[in-house]
XYZ file of C-alpha atoms in Angstrom:
408
model
C 21.011 -1.665 -9.553
C 20.753 1.936 -10.628
C 17.294 2.786 -11.846
C 16.614 5.261 -14.597
C 13.094 6.618 -14.030
C 10.774 9.402 -14.792
C 12.212 11.863 -12.402
C 15.979 11.387 -12.885
C 16.676 10.378 -16.526
C 20.334 9.281 -16.809
C 20.250 8.946 -20.636
C 21.822 10.800 -23.435
C 18.572 12.391 -24.510
C 18.178 15.926 -23.416
C 14.517 15.740 -22.734
C 12.961 14.655 -19.471
C 10.852 11.444 -19.343
C 7.909 12.974 -17.448
C 6.086 16.225 -16.855
C 7.082 17.869 -13.578
C 7.720 21.234 -12.155
C 11.209 20.180 -11.353
C 12.268 19.363 -14.865
C 9.962 22.018 -16.528
C 9.596 24.988 -14.192
C 7.220 26.750 -16.558
C 4.699 23.987 -15.971
C 3.921 25.781 -12.724
C 1.941 28.198 -14.968
C -0.500 25.340 -15.674
C -2.196 25.836 -12.363
C -4.907 28.586 -12.183
C -6.727 29.857 -9.056
C -9.750 31.033 -11.310
C -11.997 28.026 -12.043
C -13.461 29.973 -14.937
C -10.616 29.916 -17.520
C -10.509 32.398 -20.284
C -9.923 31.119 -23.753
C -6.698 32.888 -23.838
C -5.359 30.465 -21.204
C -5.620 27.509 -23.513
C -2.577 26.369 -25.471
C -2.199 27.473 -29.025
C -1.212 25.210 -31.937
C 2.485 25.585 -31.671
C 2.289 25.066 -27.903
C 0.255 21.944 -28.439
C 2.750 20.539 -30.918
C 5.469 21.120 -28.384
C 3.499 19.555 -25.626
C 3.045 16.300 -27.746
C 6.799 15.739 -28.208
C 8.474 17.501 -25.172
C 8.660 14.261 -23.063
C 9.485 11.831 -25.846
C 12.574 9.717 -25.472
C 14.086 7.142 -27.997
C 16.955 4.799 -27.240
C 18.815 2.319 -29.334
C 19.948 -0.772 -27.529
C 22.660 -3.284 -28.432
C 21.478 -6.857 -27.529
C 20.084 -9.832 -29.185
C 16.439 -9.277 -28.317
C 15.674 -5.463 -28.093
C 16.838 -2.962 -30.593
C 14.942 0.185 -29.634
C 12.918 1.877 -26.909
C 10.355 4.660 -27.477
C 8.649 6.428 -24.601
C 6.411 9.469 -24.207
C 3.947 10.814 -21.591
C 1.388 13.560 -21.444
C -0.255 14.753 -18.216
C -3.803 15.737 -17.524
C -3.418 16.005 -13.788
C -1.115 18.362 -11.913
C 1.066 16.924 -10.797
C 0.872 13.917 -13.200
C -0.185 10.672 -11.494
C 1.420 8.489 -14.196
C 5.160 7.301 -13.752
C 7.352 4.947 -15.787
C 10.808 3.347 -15.455
C 13.330 1.374 -17.423
C 16.377 -0.511 -16.322
C 18.937 -1.209 -19.045
C 22.131 -1.866 -17.167
C 22.016 -5.599 -16.697
C 23.516 -7.333 -19.766
C 21.273 -10.359 -19.270
C 17.951 -8.592 -18.355
C 15.884 -5.528 -19.211
C 12.932 -4.168 -17.282
C 10.166 -1.654 -18.279
C 7.305 -0.380 -16.216
C 4.250 1.934 -16.319
C 2.581 3.015 -13.055
C -0.748 4.632 -13.220
C -1.488 6.492 -10.006
C -4.811 7.536 -8.602
C -5.787 9.741 -5.678
C -2.476 11.561 -5.887
C 0.997 10.853 -7.232
C 2.636 9.598 -4.078
C 1.996 5.836 -4.402
C 2.923 5.637 -8.120
C 6.121 7.564 -7.426
C 7.078 5.168 -4.647
C 6.334 2.037 -6.587
C 8.408 3.430 -9.548
C 11.394 4.042 -7.246
C 11.273 0.777 -5.374
C 9.643 -2.159 -7.125
C 11.886 -2.395 -10.287
C 15.077 -2.536 -8.205
C 13.619 -5.148 -5.919
C 12.652 -7.359 -8.783
C 16.044 -7.078 -10.508
C 17.834 -7.924 -7.174
C 15.522 -10.863 -6.449
C 15.923 -12.396 -9.904
C 19.673 -11.793 -9.919
C 19.816 -14.249 -6.986
C 18.034 -16.818 -9.075
C 20.507 -16.481 -11.906
C 23.024 -18.465 -9.849
C 20.550 -21.279 -9.259
C 20.514 -24.428 -11.404
C 17.068 -25.236 -12.794
C 16.318 -28.712 -13.933
C 13.765 -27.573 -16.573
C 12.805 -24.440 -18.309
C 9.328 -24.737 -16.640
C 10.937 -24.638 -13.212
C 12.957 -21.525 -14.198
C 9.885 -19.737 -15.473
C 7.841 -20.584 -12.296
C 10.706 -19.376 -10.098
C 11.008 -16.033 -11.906
C 7.281 -15.495 -11.963
C 7.013 -16.290 -8.252
C 9.884 -13.845 -7.443
C 8.087 -11.045 -9.278
C 4.869 -11.791 -7.479
C 6.547 -11.746 -4.157
C 8.163 -8.382 -4.724
C 4.678 -6.923 -5.615
C 3.081 -8.306 -2.395
C 6.020 -7.412 -0.117
C 6.143 -3.796 -1.311
C 2.408 -3.273 -0.766
C 2.645 -4.758 2.664
C 5.610 -2.444 3.318
C 3.612 0.602 2.092
C 0.858 -0.269 4.611
C 3.192 -0.863 7.541
C 5.116 2.323 7.149
C 1.870 4.363 6.874
C 0.608 3.018 10.157
C 3.971 3.676 11.850
C 3.865 7.237 10.674
C 0.371 7.824 11.930
C 1.126 6.311 15.379
C 4.418 8.105 15.794
C 3.234 11.643 14.797
C -0.537 11.705 15.824
C -0.620 15.454 15.975
C 0.968 16.333 12.603
C -0.299 16.217 9.156
C 0.092 13.168 6.914
C 3.646 12.648 5.512
C 4.849 10.837 2.355
C 4.443 7.307 3.847
C 0.787 7.722 4.623
C 0.091 9.649 1.507
C 1.540 6.856 -0.589
C -0.788 4.289 1.317
C -3.980 6.314 0.849
C -3.305 7.078 -2.741
C -2.940 4.160 -5.161
C -1.244 2.873 -8.245
C -1.711 0.298 -10.916
C 1.410 -1.257 -12.335
C 2.263 -3.041 -15.627
C 5.792 -4.331 -15.711
C 7.844 -6.216 -18.399
C 10.851 -8.237 -17.519
C 13.009 -9.473 -20.416
C 15.303 -12.521 -19.810
C 17.867 -11.986 -22.664
C 19.750 -15.331 -22.574
C 16.482 -17.306 -22.630
C 14.481 -15.065 -24.866
C 11.707 -14.941 -22.301
C 9.310 -12.163 -21.581
C 7.379 -11.873 -18.367
C 4.563 -9.483 -17.937
C 3.288 -8.648 -14.389
C -0.045 -6.711 -14.065
C -1.882 -5.245 -11.142
C -4.704 -2.902 -12.219
C -6.085 -1.714 -15.508
C -2.934 -0.746 -17.518
C -2.268 -3.073 -20.409
C 0.448 -4.889 -22.324
C 0.160 -6.110 -25.942
C 2.630 -7.662 -28.372
C 2.575 -6.770 -32.098
C 2.935 -10.047 -33.890
C 3.786 -10.296 -37.642
C 3.236 -13.794 -39.307
C 1.918 -15.243 -42.531
C -1.568 -13.888 -41.756
C -0.226 -10.335 -41.230
C -0.212 -8.244 -38.150
C -2.256 -9.072 -34.983
C -2.243 -8.204 -31.368
C -1.215 -10.784 -28.712
C -2.721 -9.664 -25.345
C -0.416 -10.073 -22.475
C -2.489 -8.783 -19.511
C -6.076 -8.817 -18.202
C -7.736 -5.684 -16.954
C -8.498 -5.846 -13.353
C -11.820 -4.113 -13.380
C -15.549 -4.886 -13.064
C -15.630 -5.056 -16.838
C -13.501 -8.279 -16.643
C -16.122 -10.976 -15.887
C -13.461 -13.403 -14.354
C -12.094 -10.625 -12.112
C -15.522 -9.622 -10.967
C -16.450 -13.354 -10.150
C -13.158 -13.588 -8.163
C -14.312 -10.570 -6.067
C -17.769 -12.139 -5.493
C -16.130 -15.434 -4.324
C -13.961 -13.541 -1.906
C -16.758 -11.420 -0.651
C -19.759 -13.838 -0.936
C -22.319 -11.946 1.207
C -21.928 -8.606 -0.511
C -23.288 -9.198 -3.997
C -25.542 -6.195 -3.734
C -23.034 -3.699 -2.412
C -19.568 -4.890 -3.787
C -19.822 -2.943 -7.009
C -21.677 0.269 -7.757
C -21.302 2.022 -11.126
C -18.677 -0.687 -11.974
C -16.427 0.524 -9.023
C -15.462 -1.341 -5.882
C -17.971 -0.090 -3.204
C -18.692 2.677 -5.670
C -15.313 4.137 -5.071
C -12.509 2.595 -7.124
C -12.480 1.330 -10.635
C -9.427 -1.032 -10.592
C -9.900 -4.102 -8.360
C -6.168 -4.585 -7.824
C -3.634 -1.794 -7.036
C -0.706 -0.802 -4.749
C -1.739 1.412 -1.880
C -5.503 2.236 -1.475
C -5.151 1.087 2.094
C -8.471 2.873 2.911
C -9.982 -0.190 1.061
C -7.660 -2.692 2.766
C -7.478 -1.806 6.437
C -10.131 -3.179 8.638
C -12.387 -1.164 10.874
C -10.299 -1.374 13.952
C -7.224 -0.133 12.287
C -8.964 2.679 10.575
C -10.678 3.844 13.832
C -7.228 4.187 15.476
C -5.918 6.557 12.928
C -5.895 10.254 13.858
C -8.694 12.135 12.175
C -6.381 14.613 10.433
C -4.682 11.718 8.721
C -7.844 10.059 7.689
C -10.904 12.239 7.609
C -12.755 10.023 5.148
C -12.853 6.793 6.983
C -14.134 3.973 4.718
C -14.900 1.778 7.625
C -17.795 4.103 8.503
C -19.516 2.947 5.358
C -22.430 0.775 6.242
C -21.366 -1.825 3.483
C -17.662 -1.994 4.518
C -17.875 -5.518 5.858
C -14.992 -7.747 4.754
C -11.707 -5.841 3.819
C -9.335 -6.001 2.111
C -11.280 -5.152 -1.061
C -8.330 -4.381 -3.160
C -5.319 -6.606 -3.758
C -1.828 -5.990 -5.165
C -1.467 -9.607 -6.223
C -0.240 -9.426 -9.954
C -1.072 -11.687 -12.720
C 2.018 -12.978 -14.409
C 2.193 -13.980 -18.022
C 5.107 -15.633 -19.641
C 5.935 -15.648 -23.381
C 8.912 -17.062 -25.310
C 9.904 -14.510 -27.854
C 10.198 -15.559 -31.496
C 10.988 -13.755 -34.679
C 7.275 -13.058 -35.193
C 7.247 -10.777 -32.157
C 8.038 -7.436 -33.391
C 7.181 -5.060 -30.554
C 5.705 -4.689 -27.172
C 3.395 -1.801 -26.059
C 2.965 -0.994 -22.346
C 0.572 1.801 -21.632
C -1.662 3.241 -18.833
C -5.371 2.963 -19.513
C -5.610 6.513 -20.841
C -4.340 5.138 -24.234
C -6.706 2.173 -24.289
C -9.648 4.523 -23.575
C -8.975 6.076 -26.891
C -7.558 3.172 -29.154
C -8.316 -0.577 -29.456
C -5.632 -3.188 -29.240
C -5.887 -3.843 -32.971
C -5.583 -0.079 -33.759
C -2.515 0.270 -31.571
C -0.807 -2.769 -33.313
C -1.649 -1.419 -36.786
C -0.500 2.059 -35.959
C 2.931 0.875 -34.576
C 3.190 -1.550 -37.541
C 2.603 1.257 -39.973
C 5.208 3.298 -38.133
C 7.787 0.331 -38.144
C 7.261 -0.457 -41.826
C 6.869 3.215 -43.032
C 3.861 2.158 -44.935
C 0.346 2.778 -43.531
C -1.614 -0.353 -42.687
C -4.548 1.814 -41.879
C -5.944 3.612 -44.905
C -8.319 5.933 -43.073
C -7.321 9.532 -43.601
C -7.920 10.313 -39.868
C -4.633 8.731 -38.845
C -1.404 10.845 -38.746
C 2.029 9.441 -39.595
C 4.197 12.408 -38.835
C 6.183 11.297 -35.720
C 9.468 9.422 -35.536
C 8.886 8.294 -31.975
C 6.370 5.343 -31.892
C 4.818 6.397 -28.496
C 4.392 9.929 -29.651
C 2.695 8.523 -32.886
C 0.246 6.537 -30.654
C -0.522 9.615 -28.338
C -1.064 11.853 -31.295
C -3.532 9.496 -33.024
C -5.268 8.696 -29.698
C -6.236 12.484 -29.529
C -7.325 13.025 -33.118
C -4.476 12.063 -35.537
C -4.745 14.299 -38.605
C -7.742 16.079 -37.099
C -6.224 19.319 -35.893
C -9.530 20.535 -34.352
C -9.849 17.310 -32.250
C -6.239 17.482 -31.032
C -6.628 21.227 -30.094
C -9.862 20.389 -28.082
C -8.179 17.393 -26.285
C -4.722 18.831 -25.723
C -5.304 22.538 -25.695
C -6.576 22.625 -22.079
C -4.019 22.899 -19.401
C -3.569 20.704 -16.405
C -5.381 20.212 -13.929
C -8.445 21.215 -16.004
C -7.442 18.841 -18.736
C -8.705 15.919 -16.679
C -12.210 16.656 -17.872
C -11.281 15.657 -21.461
C -8.404 13.191 -21.133
C -6.514 10.933 -18.678
C -2.730 10.953 -18.063
C -1.248 8.843 -20.733
C 2.153 7.041 -20.597
C 3.296 4.818 -23.530
C 6.355 2.581 -23.768
C 7.019 0.790 -27.069
C 9.801 -1.853 -27.042
C 10.944 -3.007 -30.531
C 12.325 -6.482 -30.671
C 15.080 -7.805 -32.960
C 13.381 -9.479 -35.892
C 16.044 -12.290 -36.251
C 15.394 -16.023 -36.367
C 17.900 -16.506 -33.524
C 15.195 -15.358 -31.167
């Protein structure tokens, strides 16, 4: 399967799908050596307007389930740690993903490049199988997705250790960098013939469905945040590390270091003390195993939670986004904003909202940063990366519009 991703868009749209110095060389100007920026270095209003829309992509699809795809991304880091992908080439299946990196872009880039194709290939094998019941088919697809997550994370770890042992006198390469950085992942797989939607989530990105029924618009939550704010997730961590109740979380971070409790990479919180002590110091200067309370790794898991949903005519759209969006807008606000965009009639009457964008992802991003309040947008978006990280996170939004036909 050929994958369309954030770095190599193979679509008809002329705009790239992510911020990078490769696709936009002028973004190299976003890096400054002087920590004290002058006000003249900030973006002006026309530049901010251009920034909001420069990475947006809209695609019209021709199948019985999905009619349109809107994507946008705004970076705060340099380079951006967010990545995304979409695979539209299989006539019987679609795949969309958002990968929110941390500690560097390497892990998110690797997951974006490898995971979607692995999943499509694994599920293609299942298509030829004969399932006695729909339940058995759903379980088989869910297990296949879960296995791909775990296998990729295991491979990331193994390749990093091979690199460190093979080249002990060199600086870390891409394999080790991918293992020490990390990435959350939220992925949607759409089984077109069976009208089935699968959401796989590792980390704190989120998926919600906008549902329109006789009661009006409401949000159906399709993922759970894997952080200390999720009581069930926190209790799982306590069960797996029963003698570390006092040190397992500090400031709602695992060992005081990492907010998500599940992620790809982050091998510094997965490898045991023996493995870490054998890694050359130039590869691994900040050895986590030296922490007094580093007792029972792995502390971070890549195991995804899989949720299945059979699509009906009430399901109008799906939003996948990195946590940068949900830091700014609630689930209900997101659904109401997209619903207003879809129906061309504001469901939210507050004058603070803006309804000026044709792309639904751009519409959400603009409203996340201030909507109709130009002063707020200027403050949040006027600062250039990497200094922008102090006022906003990388944000990636994918909105998938479903066909609203009863045949679903």
